[in-house]
């Protein structure tokens, strides 16, 4: 038995030295992590993130003697290492000791390092249960939730006035529409002081929610968006680079997020629900903000001017189209405008667009006859009416004027979806360049979640 103990002691000594040498190679990486501003818990987490594992290591240290040296008043160990590094050294040494003892035990000999095996098992569970990415996502979610608590969200039928003082006698500075959001500043006599967009003022507390009540409502009224930050991004059927490609989206496109995973985001595109890598998108939550009185007046004036300009351009385009036809495309029936009113112009746009049903979908295309993608189709249709629109479904969300809901949509309005855009033709239907498989088709407007509706005429 003495001989066996001697052999065991030698093995332990050898393993301890090996662990120390191993740690010397790891030391610079650990110190670099600390230099980057990571808390000591970040280092501890890498080796043993739960309290049980760390406690087991400390218990073993107290039984077998101090491995890393005695702690000094300066917070360093006797060998000059910072406390966090000493913890890591103790963890690595104890783990190496337990593993080597189990490996070197001759066949038939009992393993005397049960506590070491427990440490290894617990450490493996702790370090594989949650990745660094998961931790980062959890922290981001908690930070966002805390931010939601400071929101003031309007909960009314239409809007609540933002006033200059906490009184109905105060000057109206702007409007906070239903489900619109402001930042809480203070509370006074049943009024919330908020800032929202360019407006800072007071809203009646009884028409708004804030604090814990605002958290769940914020998730309902907020729109989670993934903005593509790479030239062309694949959308895959499953959250894996080995999965088949469902579709492609260009840089700057904004996609509706339906689920967030550790390294992937589930989004909705025309081809269906798919997954994109978090590495190539910027995630954000969009809220509608208050509109100041001056902004409202400027918006209405601008929309009216744009509407008149679009009507004049449409009339001119029709006259020119009746005389000229592009030689590069098939014969296109020129749009016919029966009236100068906005609704009639929109009807003309819708009728004109419908004649291209059955033509092909082509990624990046703008030809109404030879192939166009969704935004290329909308852009080219409106181009025949003298209106220039961007070749981007995301950018189309800000053209023209806003329409509150599908119930108020008129023919010719632009319906914007996640990564897709279409033209409303009335009776709850749209015409759009759908997919390479289906081409230009007519569909129900509510077949997917609508992000916004925009009116040109």
GROMACS .gro file of C-alpha atoms in nm:
model
  457
    1UNK     CA    1   0.000   0.000   0.000
    2UNK     CA    2   0.288   0.240   0.076
    3UNK     CA    3   0.434   0.160  -0.266
    4UNK     CA    4   0.103   0.232  -0.431
    5UNK     CA    5   0.068   0.560  -0.242
    6UNK     CA    6   0.417   0.659  -0.350
    7UNK     CA    7   0.334   0.590  -0.713
    8UNK     CA    8   0.012   0.783  -0.682
    9UNK     CA    9   0.194   1.076  -0.523
   10UNK     CA   10   0.442   1.084  -0.810
   11UNK     CA   11   0.167   1.083  -1.066
   12UNK     CA   12  -0.011   1.366  -0.888
   13UNK     CA   13   0.309   1.568  -0.876
   14UNK     CA   14   0.379   1.511  -1.244
   15UNK     CA   15   0.022   1.605  -1.340
   16UNK     CA   16   0.036   1.916  -1.124
   17UNK     CA   17   0.354   2.033  -1.296
   18UNK     CA   18   0.201   1.956  -1.635
   19UNK     CA   19  -0.108   2.156  -1.549
   20UNK     CA   20   0.102   2.453  -1.441
   21UNK     CA   21   0.299   2.438  -1.764
   22UNK     CA   22  -0.027   2.416  -1.957
   23UNK     CA   23  -0.162   2.715  -1.771
   24UNK     CA   24   0.147   2.921  -1.852
   25UNK     CA   25   0.043   2.898  -2.218
   26UNK     CA   26  -0.310   2.996  -2.124
   27UNK     CA   27  -0.211   3.278  -1.892
   28UNK     CA   28  -0.163   3.543  -2.160
   29UNK     CA   29  -0.504   3.467  -2.315
   30UNK     CA   30  -0.673   3.499  -1.976
   31UNK     CA   31  -0.492   3.823  -1.895
   32UNK     CA   32  -0.581   3.953  -2.243
   33UNK     CA   33  -0.946   3.881  -2.172
   34UNK     CA   34  -0.920   4.073  -1.846
   35UNK     CA   35  -0.746   4.358  -2.026
   36UNK     CA   36  -1.043   4.378  -2.263
   37UNK     CA   37  -1.260   4.473  -1.970
   38UNK     CA   38  -1.427   4.140  -1.901
   39UNK     CA   39  -1.530   4.095  -1.538
   40UNK     CA   40  -1.365   3.815  -1.342
   41UNK     CA   41  -1.690   3.621  -1.378
   42UNK     CA   42  -1.618   3.607  -1.752
   43UNK     CA   43  -1.300   3.414  -1.686
   44UNK     CA   44  -1.457   3.198  -1.418
   45UNK     CA   45  -1.746   3.122  -1.651
   46UNK     CA   46  -1.517   2.979  -1.916
   47UNK     CA   47  -1.380   2.722  -1.679
   48UNK     CA   48  -1.671   2.664  -1.444
   49UNK     CA   49  -1.970   2.891  -1.472
   50UNK     CA   50  -2.189   2.759  -1.188
   51UNK     CA   51  -2.140   2.796  -0.817
   52UNK     CA   52  -2.135   2.421  -0.751
   53UNK     CA   53  -1.829   2.362  -0.966
   54UNK     CA   54  -1.637   2.654  -0.823
   55UNK     CA   55  -1.728   2.547  -0.470
   56UNK     CA   56  -1.610   2.192  -0.539
   57UNK     CA   57  -1.277   2.328  -0.660
   58UNK     CA   58  -1.234   2.540  -0.349
   59UNK     CA   59  -1.324   2.247  -0.125
   60UNK     CA   60  -1.068   2.031  -0.300
   61UNK     CA   61  -0.806   2.304  -0.263
   62UNK     CA   62  -0.868   2.318   0.112
   63UNK     CA   63  -0.829   1.937   0.135
   64UNK     CA   64  -0.515   1.901  -0.079
   65UNK     CA   65  -0.344   2.228   0.011
   66UNK     CA   66  -0.321   2.560  -0.169
   67UNK     CA   67  -0.222   2.500  -0.532
   68UNK     CA   68  -0.200   2.856  -0.652
   69UNK     CA   69  -0.041   3.007  -0.339
   70UNK     CA   70  -0.170   3.211  -0.048
   71UNK     CA   71  -0.374   3.524  -0.119
   72UNK     CA   72  -0.215   3.853  -0.025
   73UNK     CA   73  -0.386   4.174   0.081
   74UNK     CA   74  -0.335   4.318  -0.267
   75UNK     CA   75  -0.572   4.058  -0.410
   76UNK     CA   76  -0.292   3.857  -0.573
   77UNK     CA   77  -0.170   3.508  -0.503
   78UNK     CA   78   0.165   3.423  -0.356
   79UNK     CA   79   0.299   3.357  -0.707
   80UNK     CA   80   0.210   3.710  -0.818
   81UNK     CA   81  -0.097   3.621  -1.027
   82UNK     CA   82  -0.422   3.820  -0.998
   83UNK     CA   83  -0.695   3.646  -0.801
   84UNK     CA   84  -0.902   3.567  -1.113
   85UNK     CA   85  -0.596   3.409  -1.277
   86UNK     CA   86  -0.530   3.209  -0.963
   87UNK     CA   87  -0.886   3.081  -0.969
   88UNK     CA   88  -0.840   2.977  -1.329
   89UNK     CA   89  -0.505   2.811  -1.244
   90UNK     CA   90  -0.663   2.624  -0.954
   91UNK     CA   91  -0.947   2.510  -1.176
   92UNK     CA   92  -0.717   2.398  -1.457
   93UNK     CA   93  -0.476   2.224  -1.218
   94UNK     CA   94  -0.748   2.045  -1.023
   95UNK     CA   95  -0.921   1.937  -1.342
   96UNK     CA   96  -0.593   1.817  -1.495
   97UNK     CA   97  -0.507   1.635  -1.173
   98UNK     CA   98  -0.839   1.454  -1.165
   99UNK     CA   99  -0.825   1.364  -1.531
  100UNK     CA  100  -0.464   1.241  -1.519
  101UNK     CA  101  -0.525   1.037  -1.205
  102UNK     CA  102  -0.815   0.863  -1.371
  103UNK     CA  103  -0.608   0.800  -1.682
  104UNK     CA  104  -0.294   0.672  -1.509
  105UNK     CA  105  -0.463   0.439  -1.261
  106UNK     CA  106  -0.353   0.082  -1.345
  107UNK     CA  107  -0.622  -0.164  -1.446
  108UNK     CA  108  -0.790  -0.310  -1.142
  109UNK     CA  109  -0.682  -0.029  -0.910
  110UNK     CA  110  -0.959   0.180  -0.750
  111UNK     CA  111  -0.980   0.543  -0.860
  112UNK     CA  112  -0.920   0.761  -0.556
  113UNK     CA  113  -1.022   1.095  -0.721
  114UNK     CA  114  -1.400   1.080  -0.698
  115UNK     CA  115  -1.426   1.448  -0.609
  116UNK     CA  116  -1.206   1.535  -0.909
  117UNK     CA  117  -1.432   1.338  -1.142
  118UNK     CA  118  -1.730   1.526  -1.000
  119UNK     CA  119  -1.557   1.857  -1.071
  120UNK     CA  120  -1.487   1.752  -1.430
  121UNK     CA  121  -1.847   1.644  -1.484
  122UNK     CA  122  -1.992   1.959  -1.331
  123UNK     CA  123  -1.750   2.182  -1.520
  124UNK     CA  124  -1.838   2.019  -1.852
  125UNK     CA  125  -2.207   2.070  -1.786
  126UNK     CA  126  -2.155   2.430  -1.679
  127UNK     CA  127  -1.942   2.528  -1.981
  128UNK     CA  128  -2.164   2.357  -2.239
  129UNK     CA  129  -2.507   2.453  -2.107
  130UNK     CA  130  -2.487   2.813  -2.233
  131UNK     CA  131  -2.252   2.957  -2.491
  132UNK     CA  132  -2.108   3.307  -2.488
  133UNK     CA  133  -2.350   3.398  -2.769
  134UNK     CA  134  -2.643   3.280  -2.558
  135UNK     CA  135  -2.522   3.489  -2.265
  136UNK     CA  136  -2.486   3.793  -2.488
  137UNK     CA  137  -2.837   3.743  -2.626
  138UNK     CA  138  -2.980   3.707  -2.275
  139UNK     CA  139  -2.808   4.025  -2.160
  140UNK     CA  140  -2.936   4.212  -2.466
  141UNK     CA  141  -3.291   4.086  -2.401
  142UNK     CA  142  -3.276   4.195  -2.037
  143UNK     CA  143  -3.141   4.534  -2.134
  144UNK     CA  144  -3.420   4.577  -2.388
  145UNK     CA  145  -3.683   4.477  -2.131
  146UNK     CA  146  -3.551   4.733  -1.885
  147UNK     CA  147  -3.570   4.992  -2.160
  148UNK     CA  148  -3.933   4.900  -2.228
  149UNK     CA  149  -4.020   4.986  -1.867
  150UNK     CA  150  -3.929   5.348  -1.931
  151UNK     CA  151  -4.161   5.375  -2.232
  152UNK     CA  152  -4.492   5.561  -2.231
  153UNK     CA  153  -4.733   5.401  -2.481
  154UNK     CA  154  -5.057   5.565  -2.591
  155UNK     CA  155  -5.360   5.339  -2.537
  156UNK     CA  156  -5.646   5.532  -2.700
  157UNK     CA  157  -5.880   5.511  -2.999
  158UNK     CA  158  -5.700   5.774  -3.205
  159UNK     CA  159  -5.440   5.995  -3.035
  160UNK     CA  160  -5.361   6.185  -2.718
  161UNK     CA  161  -5.242   6.546  -2.729
  162UNK     CA  162  -4.892   6.634  -2.612
  163UNK     CA  163  -4.915   6.964  -2.423
  164UNK     CA  164  -4.667   7.226  -2.308
  165UNK     CA  165  -4.766   7.201  -1.940
  166UNK     CA  166  -4.937   6.929  -1.730
  167UNK     CA  167  -5.280   7.077  -1.786
  168UNK     CA  168  -5.551   7.076  -2.050
  169UNK     CA  169  -5.490   7.450  -2.069
  170UNK     CA  170  -5.145   7.384  -2.209
  171UNK     CA  171  -5.059   7.449  -2.572
  172UNK     CA  172  -5.086   7.145  -2.799
  173UNK     CA  173  -4.735   7.065  -2.919
  174UNK     CA  174  -4.813   6.745  -3.106
  175UNK     CA  175  -4.998   6.414  -3.111
  176UNK     CA  176  -4.909   6.075  -2.968
  177UNK     CA  177  -5.116   5.835  -3.177
  178UNK     CA  178  -5.257   5.506  -3.049
  179UNK     CA  179  -4.978   5.254  -2.981
  180UNK     CA  180  -4.720   5.527  -3.040
  181UNK     CA  181  -4.431   5.546  -2.798
  182UNK     CA  182  -4.248   5.809  -2.596
  183UNK     CA  183  -3.974   5.804  -2.333
  184UNK     CA  184  -4.079   5.866  -1.972
  185UNK     CA  185  -3.919   6.168  -1.804
  186UNK     CA  186  -4.133   6.241  -1.498
  187UNK     CA  187  -4.484   6.224  -1.352
  188UNK     CA  188  -4.680   6.518  -1.217
  189UNK     CA  189  -5.044   6.546  -1.108
  190UNK     CA  190  -5.171   6.266  -1.331
  191UNK     CA  191  -4.958   6.367  -1.630
  192UNK     CA  192  -4.650   6.204  -1.781
  193UNK     CA  193  -4.372   6.419  -1.913
  194UNK     CA  194  -4.234   6.246  -2.222
  195UNK     CA  195  -4.006   6.291  -2.517
  196UNK     CA  196  -4.100   6.130  -2.847
  197UNK     CA  197  -3.952   6.210  -3.185
  198UNK     CA  198  -3.902   6.586  -3.185
  199UNK     CA  199  -4.174   6.647  -2.924
  200UNK     CA  200  -4.120   6.696  -2.551
  201UNK     CA  201  -4.425   6.765  -2.338
  202UNK     CA  202  -4.702   6.623  -2.122
  203UNK     CA  203  -4.968   6.358  -2.189
  204UNK     CA  204  -5.254   6.253  -1.963
  205UNK     CA  205  -5.149   5.943  -1.770
  206UNK     CA  206  -5.495   5.786  -1.795
  207UNK     CA  207  -5.452   5.750  -2.170
  208UNK     CA  208  -5.112   5.583  -2.153
  209UNK     CA  209  -4.928   5.291  -1.994
  210UNK     CA  210  -4.574   5.275  -1.860
  211UNK     CA  211  -4.357   5.068  -1.625
  212UNK     CA  212  -4.424   4.693  -1.608
  213UNK     CA  213  -4.748   4.732  -1.803
  214UNK     CA  214  -4.554   4.879  -2.094
  215UNK     CA  215  -4.323   4.577  -2.133
  216UNK     CA  216  -4.578   4.337  -2.281
  217UNK     CA  217  -4.754   4.611  -2.478
  218UNK     CA  218  -4.420   4.722  -2.625
  219UNK     CA  219  -4.366   4.371  -2.762
  220UNK     CA  220  -4.711   4.382  -2.921
  221UNK     CA  221  -4.692   4.726  -3.079
  222UNK     CA  222  -4.323   4.723  -3.161
  223UNK     CA  223  -4.203   4.572  -3.488
  224UNK     CA  224  -3.889   4.363  -3.464
  225UNK     CA  225  -3.685   4.426  -3.776
  226UNK     CA  226  -3.366   4.270  -3.916
  227UNK     CA  227  -3.183   4.505  -4.153
  228UNK     CA  228  -2.948   4.330  -4.397
  229UNK     CA  229  -2.592   4.466  -4.385
  230UNK     CA  230  -2.430   4.255  -4.656
  231UNK     CA  231  -2.461   4.274  -5.035
  232UNK     CA  232  -2.681   3.967  -5.084
  233UNK     CA  233  -2.796   3.748  -4.798
  234UNK     CA  234  -2.924   3.392  -4.832
  235UNK     CA  235  -3.241   3.300  -4.649
  236UNK     CA  236  -3.225   2.931  -4.561
  237UNK     CA  237  -3.496   2.676  -4.491
  238UNK     CA  238  -3.333   2.573  -4.162
  239UNK     CA  239  -3.090   2.750  -3.925
  240UNK     CA  240  -2.779   2.598  -4.080
  241UNK     CA  241  -2.538   2.688  -4.359
  242UNK     CA  242  -2.590   2.334  -4.486
  243UNK     CA  243  -2.963   2.397  -4.536
  244UNK     CA  244  -3.117   2.474  -4.876
  245UNK     CA  245  -3.151   2.837  -4.983
  246UNK     CA  246  -3.511   2.956  -4.969
  247UNK     CA  247  -3.451   3.300  -5.117
  248UNK     CA  248  -3.216   3.598  -5.134
  249UNK     CA  249  -3.245   3.951  -4.996
  250UNK     CA  250  -3.035   4.257  -5.087
  251UNK     CA  251  -2.842   4.494  -4.864
  252UNK     CA  252  -3.061   4.738  -4.677
  253UNK     CA  253  -3.371   4.521  -4.694
  254UNK     CA  254  -3.572   4.515  -4.373
  255UNK     CA  255  -3.726   4.183  -4.275
  256UNK     CA  256  -3.992   4.109  -4.016
  257UNK     CA  257  -3.844   3.894  -3.738
  258UNK     CA  258  -4.069   3.614  -3.613
  259UNK     CA  259  -3.819   3.431  -3.390
  260UNK     CA  260  -3.468   3.488  -3.255
  261UNK     CA  261  -3.226   3.201  -3.198
  262UNK     CA  262  -2.868   3.210  -3.068
  263UNK     CA  263  -2.697   3.262  -3.403
  264UNK     CA  264  -2.992   3.273  -3.642
  265UNK     CA  265  -3.303   3.483  -3.692
  266UNK     CA  266  -3.628   3.353  -3.836
  267UNK     CA  267  -3.777   3.598  -4.084
  268UNK     CA  268  -4.066   3.621  -4.323
  269UNK     CA  269  -4.002   3.664  -4.696
  270UNK     CA  270  -4.217   3.611  -5.004
  271UNK     CA  271  -4.105   3.249  -5.039
  272UNK     CA  272  -4.206   3.174  -4.681
  273UNK     CA  273  -4.045   3.165  -4.336
  274UNK     CA  274  -3.670   3.110  -4.335
  275UNK     CA  275  -3.353   3.175  -4.138
  276UNK     CA  276  -3.073   3.429  -4.174
  277UNK     CA  277  -2.747   3.456  -3.983
  278UNK     CA  278  -2.744   3.718  -3.705
  279UNK     CA  279  -2.392   3.806  -3.818
  280UNK     CA  280  -2.522   3.979  -4.130
  281UNK     CA  281  -2.814   4.180  -3.992
  282UNK     CA  282  -2.879   4.459  -3.747
  283UNK     CA  283  -3.171   4.389  -3.512
  284UNK     CA  284  -3.395   4.669  -3.389
  285UNK     CA  285  -3.744   4.731  -3.257
  286UNK     CA  286  -3.942   4.997  -3.441
  287UNK     CA  287  -4.203   5.213  -3.268
  288UNK     CA  288  -4.423   5.490  -3.399
  289UNK     CA  289  -4.326   5.820  -3.238
  290UNK     CA  290  -4.520   6.139  -3.172
  291UNK     CA  291  -4.568   6.394  -3.448
  292UNK     CA  292  -4.526   6.759  -3.368
  293UNK     CA  293  -4.782   7.016  -3.482
  294UNK     CA  294  -4.528   7.168  -3.721
  295UNK     CA  295  -4.433   6.828  -3.859
  296UNK     CA  296  -4.796   6.740  -3.922
  297UNK     CA  297  -4.855   7.063  -4.112
  298UNK     CA  298  -4.537   7.015  -4.317
  299UNK     CA  299  -4.624   6.652  -4.392
  300UNK     CA  300  -4.973   6.735  -4.515
  301UNK     CA  301  -4.842   7.018  -4.734
  302UNK     CA  302  -4.569   6.797  -4.878
  303UNK     CA  303  -4.807   6.511  -4.948
  304UNK     CA  304  -5.046   6.744  -5.128
  305UNK     CA  305  -4.764   6.888  -5.339
  306UNK     CA  306  -4.635   6.540  -5.422
  307UNK     CA  307  -4.985   6.428  -5.512
  308UNK     CA  308  -5.035   6.715  -5.757
  309UNK     CA  309  -4.690   6.664  -5.907
  310UNK     CA  310  -4.758   6.293  -5.951
  311UNK     CA  311  -5.091   6.365  -6.120
  312UNK     CA  312  -4.928   6.608  -6.363
  313UNK     CA  313  -4.646   6.364  -6.433
  314UNK     CA  314  -4.896   6.085  -6.491
  315UNK     CA  315  -5.087   6.285  -6.747
  316UNK     CA  316  -4.765   6.370  -6.930
  317UNK     CA  317  -4.646   6.011  -6.922
  318UNK     CA  318  -4.972   5.887  -7.068
  319UNK     CA  319  -4.947   6.131  -7.358
  320UNK     CA  320  -4.592   6.023  -7.432
  321UNK     CA  321  -4.671   5.653  -7.393
  322UNK     CA  322  -4.947   5.679  -7.650
  323UNK     CA  323  -4.691   5.799  -7.906
  324UNK     CA  324  -4.391   5.584  -7.814
  325UNK     CA  325  -4.341   5.220  -7.726
  326UNK     CA  326  -4.007   5.078  -7.607
  327UNK     CA  327  -3.848   4.862  -7.876
  328UNK     CA  328  -3.682   4.641  -7.613
  329UNK     CA  329  -4.011   4.516  -7.474
  330UNK     CA  330  -4.330   4.370  -7.606
  331UNK     CA  331  -4.618   4.600  -7.686
  332UNK     CA  332  -4.750   4.757  -7.366
  333UNK     CA  333  -5.098   4.898  -7.354
  334UNK     CA  334  -5.060   5.258  -7.245
  335UNK     CA  335  -5.232   5.351  -6.919
  336UNK     CA  336  -5.557   5.537  -6.958
  337UNK     CA  337  -5.654   5.804  -6.707
  338UNK     CA  338  -6.020   5.896  -6.699
  339UNK     CA  339  -5.990   6.159  -6.427
  340UNK     CA  340  -5.734   6.371  -6.248
  341UNK     CA  341  -5.846   6.271  -5.899
  342UNK     CA  342  -5.624   6.064  -5.674
  343UNK     CA  343  -5.857   5.766  -5.655
  344UNK     CA  344  -5.902   5.754  -6.033
  345UNK     CA  345  -5.528   5.780  -6.091
  346UNK     CA  346  -5.471   5.496  -5.847
  347UNK     CA  347  -5.731   5.288  -6.030
  348UNK     CA  348  -5.545   5.353  -6.354
  349UNK     CA  349  -5.220   5.235  -6.192
  350UNK     CA  350  -5.388   4.917  -6.072
  351UNK     CA  351  -5.547   4.844  -6.411
  352UNK     CA  352  -5.219   4.909  -6.590
  353UNK     CA  353  -5.028   4.676  -6.355
  354UNK     CA  354  -5.275   4.389  -6.398
  355UNK     CA  355  -5.203   4.350  -6.769
  356UNK     CA  356  -4.862   4.201  -6.680
  357UNK     CA  357  -5.001   3.910  -6.480
  358UNK     CA  358  -4.836   3.591  -6.601
  359UNK     CA  359  -4.505   3.752  -6.692
  360UNK     CA  360  -4.188   3.619  -6.523
  361UNK     CA  361  -4.023   3.711  -6.195
  362UNK     CA  362  -3.651   3.789  -6.230
  363UNK     CA  363  -3.427   3.875  -5.935
  364UNK     CA  364  -3.308   4.233  -5.978
  365UNK     CA  365  -3.516   4.279  -6.293
  366UNK     CA  366  -3.724   4.582  -6.389
  367UNK     CA  367  -3.885   4.471  -6.716
  368UNK     CA  368  -4.262   4.444  -6.701
  369UNK     CA  369  -4.260   4.192  -6.985
  370UNK     CA  370  -3.925   4.014  -6.966
  371UNK     CA  371  -3.902   3.990  -6.589
  372UNK     CA  372  -3.895   4.201  -6.272
  373UNK     CA  373  -3.862   4.144  -5.901
  374UNK     CA  374  -4.118   4.282  -5.656
  375UNK     CA  375  -3.982   4.635  -5.616
  376UNK     CA  376  -3.870   4.645  -5.979
  377UNK     CA  377  -4.227   4.570  -6.083
  378UNK     CA  378  -4.376   4.847  -5.864
  379UNK     CA  379  -4.106   5.091  -5.976
  380UNK     CA  380  -4.161   5.021  -6.346
  381UNK     CA  381  -4.541   5.040  -6.321
  382UNK     CA  382  -4.524   5.381  -6.156
  383UNK     CA  383  -4.253   5.494  -6.397
  384UNK     CA  384  -4.512   5.473  -6.673
  385UNK     CA  385  -4.707   5.736  -6.477
  386UNK     CA  386  -4.406   5.966  -6.448
  387UNK     CA  387  -4.337   5.876  -6.085
  388UNK     CA  388  -3.986   5.769  -5.980
  389UNK     CA  389  -3.972   5.513  -5.700
  390UNK     CA  390  -3.672   5.333  -5.545
  391UNK     CA  391  -3.580   4.980  -5.646
  392UNK     CA  392  -3.610   4.862  -5.287
  393UNK     CA  393  -3.900   4.715  -5.093
  394UNK     CA  394  -3.767   4.869  -4.771
  395UNK     CA  395  -3.733   5.217  -4.924
  396UNK     CA  396  -4.090   5.192  -5.058
  397UNK     CA  397  -4.209   5.199  -4.696
  398UNK     CA  398  -4.134   5.572  -4.681
  399UNK     CA  399  -4.261   5.697  -5.018
  400UNK     CA  400  -4.584   5.892  -5.059
  401UNK     CA  401  -4.818   5.924  -4.762
  402UNK     CA  402  -4.920   5.670  -4.499
  403UNK     CA  403  -5.249   5.482  -4.508
  404UNK     CA  404  -5.367   5.367  -4.168
  405UNK     CA  405  -5.499   5.022  -4.258
  406UNK     CA  406  -5.607   4.792  -4.538
  407UNK     CA  407  -5.966   4.901  -4.475
  408UNK     CA  408  -5.868   5.249  -4.595
  409UNK     CA  409  -5.654   5.135  -4.890
  410UNK     CA  410  -5.738   5.245  -5.244
  411UNK     CA  411  -5.639   5.091  -5.579
  412UNK     CA  412  -5.286   5.193  -5.668
  413UNK     CA  413  -5.164   5.206  -5.308
  414UNK     CA  414  -4.834   5.034  -5.237
  415UNK     CA  415  -4.855   4.746  -4.987
  416UNK     CA  416  -4.527   4.680  -4.807
  417UNK     CA  417  -4.443   4.346  -4.647
  418UNK     CA  418  -4.130   4.199  -4.492
  419UNK     CA  419  -3.885   4.194  -4.783
  420UNK     CA  420  -4.165   4.237  -5.038
  421UNK     CA  421  -4.388   4.500  -5.198
  422UNK     CA  422  -4.705   4.494  -5.410
  423UNK     CA  423  -4.973   4.716  -5.567
  424UNK     CA  424  -5.324   4.716  -5.425
  425UNK     CA  425  -5.595   4.669  -5.690
  426UNK     CA  426  -5.906   4.683  -5.468
  427UNK     CA  427  -6.141   4.427  -5.316
  428UNK     CA  428  -5.871   4.308  -5.077
  429UNK     CA  429  -5.635   4.202  -5.358
  430UNK     CA  430  -5.286   4.290  -5.481
  431UNK     CA  431  -5.087   4.240  -5.799
  432UNK     CA  432  -4.718   4.164  -5.749
  433UNK     CA  433  -4.407   3.997  -5.884
  434UNK     CA  434  -4.417   3.711  -5.637
  435UNK     CA  435  -4.147   3.446  -5.688
  436UNK     CA  436  -3.946   3.286  -5.967
  437UNK     CA  437  -4.187   2.994  -5.951
  438UNK     CA  438  -4.512   3.193  -5.975
  439UNK     CA  439  -4.410   3.509  -6.163
  440UNK     CA  440  -4.644   3.813  -6.158
  441UNK     CA  441  -4.973   3.714  -5.996
  442UNK     CA  442  -5.278   3.843  -5.811
  443UNK     CA  443  -5.314   3.749  -5.444
  444UNK     CA  444  -5.512   3.839  -5.133
  445UNK     CA  445  -5.355   4.147  -4.974
  446UNK     CA  446  -5.374   3.995  -4.625
  447UNK     CA  447  -5.192   3.675  -4.714
  448UNK     CA  448  -4.898   3.803  -4.505
  449UNK     CA  449  -4.845   4.057  -4.229
  450UNK     CA  450  -4.850   4.410  -4.372
  451UNK     CA  451  -4.578   4.646  -4.247
  452UNK     CA  452  -4.709   4.963  -4.410
  453UNK     CA  453  -4.935   5.103  -4.683
  454UNK     CA  454  -4.829   5.403  -4.889
  455UNK     CA  455  -5.030   5.624  -5.125
  456UNK     CA  456  -4.875   5.806  -5.420
  457UNK     CA  457  -5.184   5.966  -5.580
   0.00000   0.00000   0.00000
